[in-house]
Amino acid sequence: MLVAKSKGMWYTAYIMKAVVSVIGIDRTGIIAAVSGKLAEWQINIEDISQTIMQNNFVMIMLVDTSSSALELDKIGAMLQASVEHLGVTVHVQHEDLFNAMQRV
């Protein structure tokens, strides 16, 4: 949660961060397809890590979904559907869930 003052008025903004993971066989257009859809849905990419491991594409992004009208489960389903033709698997998790799973 972020509390800020603008034009003499206080407001509260809820910052909603999620982790997007994309895995599949490397091919042209994966990053463009994923980042294009996120931008279209007003989702900001705050951090990104991408590598190729023996022809396998692996990407993890930290995104801010605060400005998007879409709910997190919809983002995951719609993103998977939009890049399915590229043969990759997409997972979208709330940042807190992702962090909790890393501690196990």
Tab-separated table of N, CA and C in Angstrom:
chain	number	residue	atom	x	y	z
A	1	MET	N	0.850	-1.174	0.000
A	1	MET	CA	0.000	0.000	0.000
A	1	MET	C	0.893	1.234	0.000
A	2	LEU	N	0.510	2.223	-0.762
A	2	LEU	CA	1.239	3.474	-0.872
A	2	LEU	C	0.272	4.602	-0.555
A	3	VAL	N	0.662	5.457	0.372
A	3	VAL	CA	-0.160	6.614	0.705
A	3	VAL	C	0.577	7.845	0.187
A	4	ALA	N	-0.132	8.686	-0.560
A	4	ALA	CA	0.504	9.853	-1.157
A	4	ALA	C	-0.456	11.041	-1.127
A	5	LYS	N	0.123	12.209	-1.327
A	5	LYS	CA	-0.675	13.428	-1.358
A	5	LYS	C	-0.546	14.057	-2.730
A	6	SER	N	-1.676	14.422	-3.326
A	6	SER	CA	-1.694	15.051	-4.634
A	6	SER	C	-2.749	16.151	-4.634
A	7	LYS	N	-2.343	17.349	-5.030
A	7	LYS	CA	-3.256	18.503	-5.107
A	7	LYS	C	-4.011	18.707	-3.795
A	8	GLY	N	-3.291	18.543	-2.677
A	8	GLY	CA	-3.891	18.768	-1.372
A	8	GLY	C	-4.757	17.638	-0.854
A	9	MET	N	-4.886	16.563	-1.609
A	9	MET	CA	-5.730	15.431	-1.209
A	9	MET	C	-4.856	14.206	-0.950
A	10	TRP	N	-5.153	13.496	0.119
A	10	TRP	CA	-4.451	12.241	0.405
A	10	TRP	C	-5.181	11.101	-0.276
A	11	TYR	N	-4.450	10.169	-0.801
A	11	TYR	CA	-5.073	8.997	-1.409
A	11	TYR	C	-4.225	7.767	-1.114
A	12	THR	N	-4.865	6.623	-1.230
A	12	THR	CA	-4.193	5.343	-1.018
A	12	THR	C	-4.172	4.588	-2.329
A	13	ALA	N	-3.007	4.119	-2.701
A	13	ALA	CA	-2.871	3.307	-3.912
A	13	ALA	C	-2.360	1.936	-3.494
A	14	TYR	N	-2.975	0.919	-3.984
A	14	TYR	CA	-2.553	-0.435	-3.664
A	14	TYR	C	-1.623	-0.926	-4.765
A	15	ILE	N	-0.430	-1.282	-4.354
A	15	ILE	CA	0.558	-1.780	-5.299
A	15	ILE	C	0.441	-3.296	-5.336
A	16	MET	N	0.145	-3.810	-6.494
A	16	MET	CA	-0.055	-5.238	-6.671
A	16	MET	C	1.050	-5.763	-7.577
A	17	LYS	N	1.950	-6.540	-7.012
A	17	LYS	CA	3.049	-7.084	-7.797
A	17	LYS	C	2.864	-8.576	-7.977
A	18	ALA	N	3.324	-9.043	-9.124
A	18	ALA	CA	3.216	-10.457	-9.451
A	18	ALA	C	4.505	-10.906	-10.119
A	19	VAL	N	4.726	-12.206	-10.095
A	19	VAL	CA	5.866	-12.807	-10.769
A	19	VAL	C	5.332	-13.602	-11.957
A	20	VAL	N	5.864	-13.304	-13.130
A	20	VAL	CA	5.483	-14.001	-14.363
A	20	VAL	C	6.669	-14.861	-14.782
A	21	SER	N	6.430	-16.161	-14.930
A	21	SER	CA	7.489	-17.042	-15.433
A	21	SER	C	7.061	-17.617	-16.774
A	22	VAL	N	8.020	-17.691	-17.688
A	22	VAL	CA	7.765	-18.184	-19.043
A	22	VAL	C	8.857	-19.205	-19.365
A	23	ILE	N	8.447	-20.412	-19.746
A	23	ILE	CA	9.407	-21.482	-20.027
A	23	ILE	C	8.979	-22.211	-21.294
A	24	GLY	N	9.955	-22.539	-22.140
A	24	GLY	CA	9.670	-23.293	-23.355
A	24	GLY	C	10.895	-23.372	-24.240
A	25	ILE	N	10.741	-23.983	-25.387
A	25	ILE	CA	11.820	-24.066	-26.366
A	25	ILE	C	12.054	-22.667	-26.934
A	26	ASP	N	13.311	-22.272	-27.032
A	26	ASP	CA	13.649	-20.937	-27.518
A	26	ASP	C	13.210	-20.744	-28.967
A	27	ARG	N	12.632	-19.585	-29.218
A	27	ARG	CA	12.266	-19.189	-30.582
A	27	ARG	C	12.056	-17.685	-30.623
A	28	THR	N	12.062	-17.152	-31.797
A	28	THR	CA	11.901	-15.712	-31.995
A	28	THR	C	10.512	-15.251	-31.571
A	29	GLY	N	10.459	-14.125	-30.867
A	29	GLY	CA	9.186	-13.475	-30.581
A	29	GLY	C	8.601	-13.707	-29.206
A	30	ILE	N	9.231	-14.518	-28.369
A	30	ILE	CA	8.638	-14.806	-27.056
A	30	ILE	C	8.579	-13.545	-26.201
A	31	ILE	N	9.719	-12.866	-26.052
A	31	ILE	CA	9.746	-11.661	-25.215
A	31	ILE	C	8.806	-10.598	-25.776
A	32	ALA	N	8.799	-10.424	-27.079
A	32	ALA	CA	7.931	-9.420	-27.712
A	32	ALA	C	6.457	-9.724	-27.462
A	33	ALA	N	6.080	-10.995	-27.574
A	33	ALA	CA	4.678	-11.371	-27.386
A	33	ALA	C	4.231	-11.151	-25.939
A	34	VAL	N	5.047	-11.579	-24.994
A	34	VAL	CA	4.690	-11.444	-23.581
A	34	VAL	C	4.681	-9.972	-23.162
A	35	SER	N	5.757	-9.258	-23.454
A	35	SER	CA	5.828	-7.860	-23.027
A	35	SER	C	4.783	-7.000	-23.740
A	36	GLY	N	4.472	-7.319	-24.978
A	36	GLY	CA	3.436	-6.585	-25.708
A	36	GLY	C	2.069	-6.718	-25.065
A	37	LYS	N	1.721	-7.936	-24.664
A	37	LYS	CA	0.427	-8.159	-24.001
A	37	LYS	C	0.380	-7.463	-22.652
A	38	LEU	N	1.467	-7.548	-21.890
A	38	LEU	CA	1.493	-6.880	-20.588
A	38	LEU	C	1.310	-5.370	-20.757
A	39	ALA	N	1.981	-4.780	-21.715
A	39	ALA	CA	1.837	-3.343	-21.969
A	39	ALA	C	0.399	-3.007	-22.386
A	40	GLU	N	-0.168	-3.832	-23.223
A	40	GLU	CA	-1.559	-3.626	-23.672
A	40	GLU	C	-2.517	-3.609	-22.488
A	41	TRP	N	-2.223	-4.404	-21.467
A	41	TRP	CA	-3.094	-4.509	-20.284
A	41	TRP	C	-2.673	-3.568	-19.160
A	42	GLN	N	-1.798	-2.600	-19.464
A	42	GLN	CA	-1.335	-1.605	-18.497
A	42	GLN	C	-0.581	-2.227	-17.321
A	43	ILE	N	0.191	-3.260	-17.602
A	43	ILE	CA	1.003	-3.936	-16.597
A	43	ILE	C	2.460	-3.566	-16.848
A	44	ASN	N	3.098	-3.011	-15.827
A	44	ASN	CA	4.470	-2.532	-15.953
A	44	ASN	C	5.465	-3.623	-15.557
A	45	ILE	N	6.460	-3.851	-16.401
A	45	ILE	CA	7.538	-4.783	-16.083
A	45	ILE	C	8.569	-4.008	-15.269
A	46	GLU	N	8.773	-4.418	-14.015
A	46	GLU	CA	9.717	-3.726	-13.136
A	46	GLU	C	11.094	-4.372	-13.135
A	47	ASP	N	11.144	-5.665	-13.360
A	47	ASP	CA	12.429	-6.373	-13.396
A	47	ASP	C	12.261	-7.589	-14.291
A	48	ILE	N	13.331	-7.965	-14.976
A	48	ILE	CA	13.252	-9.098	-15.895
A	48	ILE	C	14.595	-9.833	-15.912
A	49	SER	N	14.506	-11.152	-15.923
A	49	SER	CA	15.689	-11.997	-16.053
A	49	SER	C	15.351	-13.065	-17.083
A	50	GLN	N	16.228	-13.223	-18.062
A	50	GLN	CA	15.962	-14.169	-19.140
A	50	GLN	C	17.258	-14.867	-19.501
A	51	THR	N	17.165	-16.161	-19.769
A	51	THR	CA	18.336	-16.919	-20.183
A	51	THR	C	17.916	-18.061	-21.104
A	52	ILE	N	18.882	-18.597	-21.794
A	52	ILE	CA	18.676	-19.785	-22.620
A	52	ILE	C	19.523	-20.891	-22.002
A	53	MET	N	18.893	-21.986	-21.654
A	53	MET	CA	19.597	-23.132	-21.077
A	53	MET	C	19.390	-24.334	-21.983
A	54	GLN	N	20.418	-24.677	-22.763
A	54	GLN	CA	20.364	-25.807	-23.700
A	54	GLN	C	19.110	-25.759	-24.562
A	55	ASN	N	18.922	-24.646	-25.233
A	55	ASN	CA	17.803	-24.399	-26.150
A	55	ASN	C	16.457	-24.213	-25.437
A	56	ASN	N	16.461	-24.151	-24.114
A	56	ASN	CA	15.245	-23.875	-23.355
A	56	ASN	C	15.237	-22.412	-22.932
A	57	PHE	N	14.162	-21.724	-23.276
A	57	PHE	CA	13.975	-20.327	-22.922
A	57	PHE	C	13.394	-20.261	-21.509
A	58	VAL	N	14.002	-19.453	-20.639
A	58	VAL	CA	13.517	-19.291	-19.270
A	58	VAL	C	13.507	-17.793	-18.961
A	59	MET	N	12.348	-17.283	-18.568
A	59	MET	CA	12.236	-15.862	-18.250
A	59	MET	C	11.384	-15.693	-16.997
A	60	ILE	N	11.840	-14.811	-16.112
A	60	ILE	CA	11.081	-14.449	-14.923
A	60	ILE	C	10.984	-12.931	-14.892
A	61	MET	N	9.773	-12.433	-14.666
A	61	MET	CA	9.549	-10.994	-14.598
A	61	MET	C	8.823	-10.634	-13.308
A	62	LEU	N	9.182	-9.510	-12.728
A	62	LEU	CA	8.421	-8.922	-11.643
A	62	LEU	C	7.611	-7.797	-12.271
A	63	VAL	N	6.307	-7.859	-12.117
A	63	VAL	CA	5.429	-6.881	-12.762
A	63	VAL	C	4.538	-6.196	-11.732
A	64	ASP	N	4.136	-4.978	-12.056
A	64	ASP	CA	3.202	-4.212	-11.239
A	64	ASP	C	1.870	-4.178	-11.976
A	65	THR	N	0.857	-4.781	-11.370
A	65	THR	CA	-0.459	-4.875	-12.015
A	65	THR	C	-1.441	-3.824	-11.492
A	66	SER	N	-0.952	-2.885	-10.698
A	66	SER	CA	-1.829	-1.895	-10.059
A	66	SER	C	-2.681	-1.098	-11.044
A	67	SER	N	-2.148	-0.804	-12.216
A	67	SER	CA	-2.865	0.023	-13.190
A	67	SER	C	-3.762	-0.785	-14.120
A	68	SER	N	-3.714	-2.098	-14.008
A	68	SER	CA	-4.503	-2.954	-14.884
A	68	SER	C	-5.893	-3.196	-14.309
A	69	ALA	N	-6.867	-3.277	-15.175
A	69	ALA	CA	-8.232	-3.580	-14.758
A	69	ALA	C	-8.442	-5.086	-14.581
A	70	LEU	N	-7.454	-5.884	-14.981
A	70	LEU	CA	-7.588	-7.343	-14.937
A	70	LEU	C	-7.182	-7.912	-13.590
A	71	GLU	N	-7.876	-8.962	-13.153
A	71	GLU	CA	-7.506	-9.673	-11.943
A	71	GLU	C	-6.368	-10.639	-12.261
A	72	LEU	N	-5.619	-11.007	-11.244
A	72	LEU	CA	-4.419	-11.810	-11.420
A	72	LEU	C	-4.684	-13.135	-12.128
A	73	ASP	N	-5.749	-13.837	-11.760
A	73	ASP	CA	-6.032	-15.122	-12.418
A	73	ASP	C	-6.382	-14.942	-13.892
A	74	LYS	N	-7.035	-13.845	-14.217
A	74	LYS	CA	-7.357	-13.539	-15.622
A	74	LYS	C	-6.089	-13.230	-16.407
A	75	ILE	N	-5.172	-12.500	-15.776
A	75	ILE	CA	-3.916	-12.158	-16.447
A	75	ILE	C	-3.187	-13.432	-16.843
A	76	GLY	N	-3.078	-14.380	-15.925
A	76	GLY	CA	-2.393	-15.644	-16.208
A	76	GLY	C	-3.038	-16.414	-17.339
A	77	ALA	N	-4.354	-16.558	-17.274
A	77	ALA	CA	-5.073	-17.326	-18.296
A	77	ALA	C	-4.996	-16.647	-19.664
A	78	MET	N	-5.187	-15.340	-19.693
A	78	MET	CA	-5.166	-14.621	-20.958
A	78	MET	C	-3.757	-14.574	-21.559
A	79	LEU	N	-2.748	-14.443	-20.690
A	79	LEU	CA	-1.377	-14.420	-21.183
A	79	LEU	C	-0.992	-15.774	-21.763
A	80	GLN	N	-1.366	-16.851	-21.071
A	80	GLN	CA	-1.082	-18.198	-21.583
A	80	GLN	C	-1.756	-18.400	-22.943
A	81	ALA	N	-3.008	-18.000	-23.047
A	81	ALA	CA	-3.732	-18.159	-24.313
A	81	ALA	C	-3.095	-17.346	-25.434
A	82	SER	N	-2.582	-16.173	-25.109
A	82	SER	CA	-2.037	-15.297	-26.152
A	82	SER	C	-0.670	-15.739	-26.661
A	83	VAL	N	0.054	-16.554	-25.893
A	83	VAL	CA	1.381	-17.009	-26.338
A	83	VAL	C	1.448	-18.520	-26.558
A	84	GLU	N	0.318	-19.159	-26.493
A	84	GLU	CA	0.258	-20.617	-26.674
A	84	GLU	C	0.864	-21.054	-28.010
A	85	HIS	N	0.651	-20.253	-29.034
A	85	HIS	CA	1.173	-20.583	-30.369
A	85	HIS	C	2.699	-20.631	-30.410
A	86	LEU	N	3.352	-20.056	-29.389
A	86	LEU	CA	4.811	-20.064	-29.323
A	86	LEU	C	5.353	-21.302	-28.601
A	87	GLY	N	4.450	-22.111	-28.052
A	87	GLY	CA	4.866	-23.339	-27.386
A	87	GLY	C	5.506	-23.129	-26.024
A	88	VAL	N	5.158	-22.033	-25.346
A	88	VAL	CA	5.706	-21.777	-24.018
A	88	VAL	C	4.621	-21.929	-22.958
A	89	THR	N	5.060	-22.136	-21.730
A	89	THR	CA	4.158	-22.217	-20.585
A	89	THR	C	4.356	-20.976	-19.734
A	90	VAL	N	3.254	-20.370	-19.345
A	90	VAL	CA	3.286	-19.145	-18.549
A	90	VAL	C	2.615	-19.402	-17.203
A	91	HIS	N	3.254	-18.918	-16.137
A	91	HIS	CA	2.671	-18.954	-14.797
A	91	HIS	C	2.716	-17.550	-14.237
A	92	VAL	N	1.618	-17.124	-13.617
A	92	VAL	CA	1.557	-15.810	-12.972
A	92	VAL	C	1.146	-16.040	-11.525
A	93	GLN	N	1.971	-15.532	-10.603
A	93	GLN	CA	1.709	-15.688	-9.177
A	93	GLN	C	1.847	-14.349	-8.471
A	94	HIS	N	1.058	-14.160	-7.431
A	94	HIS	CA	1.239	-12.981	-6.592
A	94	HIS	C	2.646	-13.036	-6.018
A	95	GLU	N	3.293	-11.887	-5.916
A	95	GLU	CA	4.674	-11.829	-5.435
A	95	GLU	C	4.838	-12.485	-4.063
A	96	ASP	N	3.878	-12.281	-3.162
A	96	ASP	CA	3.970	-12.862	-1.819
A	96	ASP	C	3.953	-14.390	-1.864
A	97	LEU	N	3.121	-14.959	-2.724
A	97	LEU	CA	3.070	-16.416	-2.872
A	97	LEU	C	4.383	-16.937	-3.444
A	98	PHE	N	4.899	-16.273	-4.447
A	98	PHE	CA	6.170	-16.669	-5.039
A	98	PHE	C	7.282	-16.652	-3.993
A	99	ASN	N	7.353	-15.580	-3.206
A	99	ASN	CA	8.385	-15.469	-2.174
A	99	ASN	C	8.230	-16.530	-1.099
A	100	ALA	N	7.001	-16.828	-0.707
A	100	ALA	CA	6.761	-17.865	0.302
A	100	ALA	C	7.205	-19.231	-0.201
A	101	MET	N	6.966	-19.521	-1.471
A	101	MET	CA	7.347	-20.811	-2.044
A	101	MET	C	8.863	-20.947	-2.106
A	102	GLN	N	9.591	-19.831	-2.247
A	102	GLN	CA	11.051	-19.882	-2.321
A	102	GLN	C	11.675	-20.162	-0.961
A	103	ARG	N	10.913	-19.902	0.115
A	103	ARG	CA	11.422	-20.126	1.471
A	103	ARG	C	11.247	-21.573	1.922
A	104	VAL	N	10.422	-22.323	1.238
A	104	VAL	CA	10.141	-23.709	1.638
A	104	VAL	C	11.311	-24.604	1.372
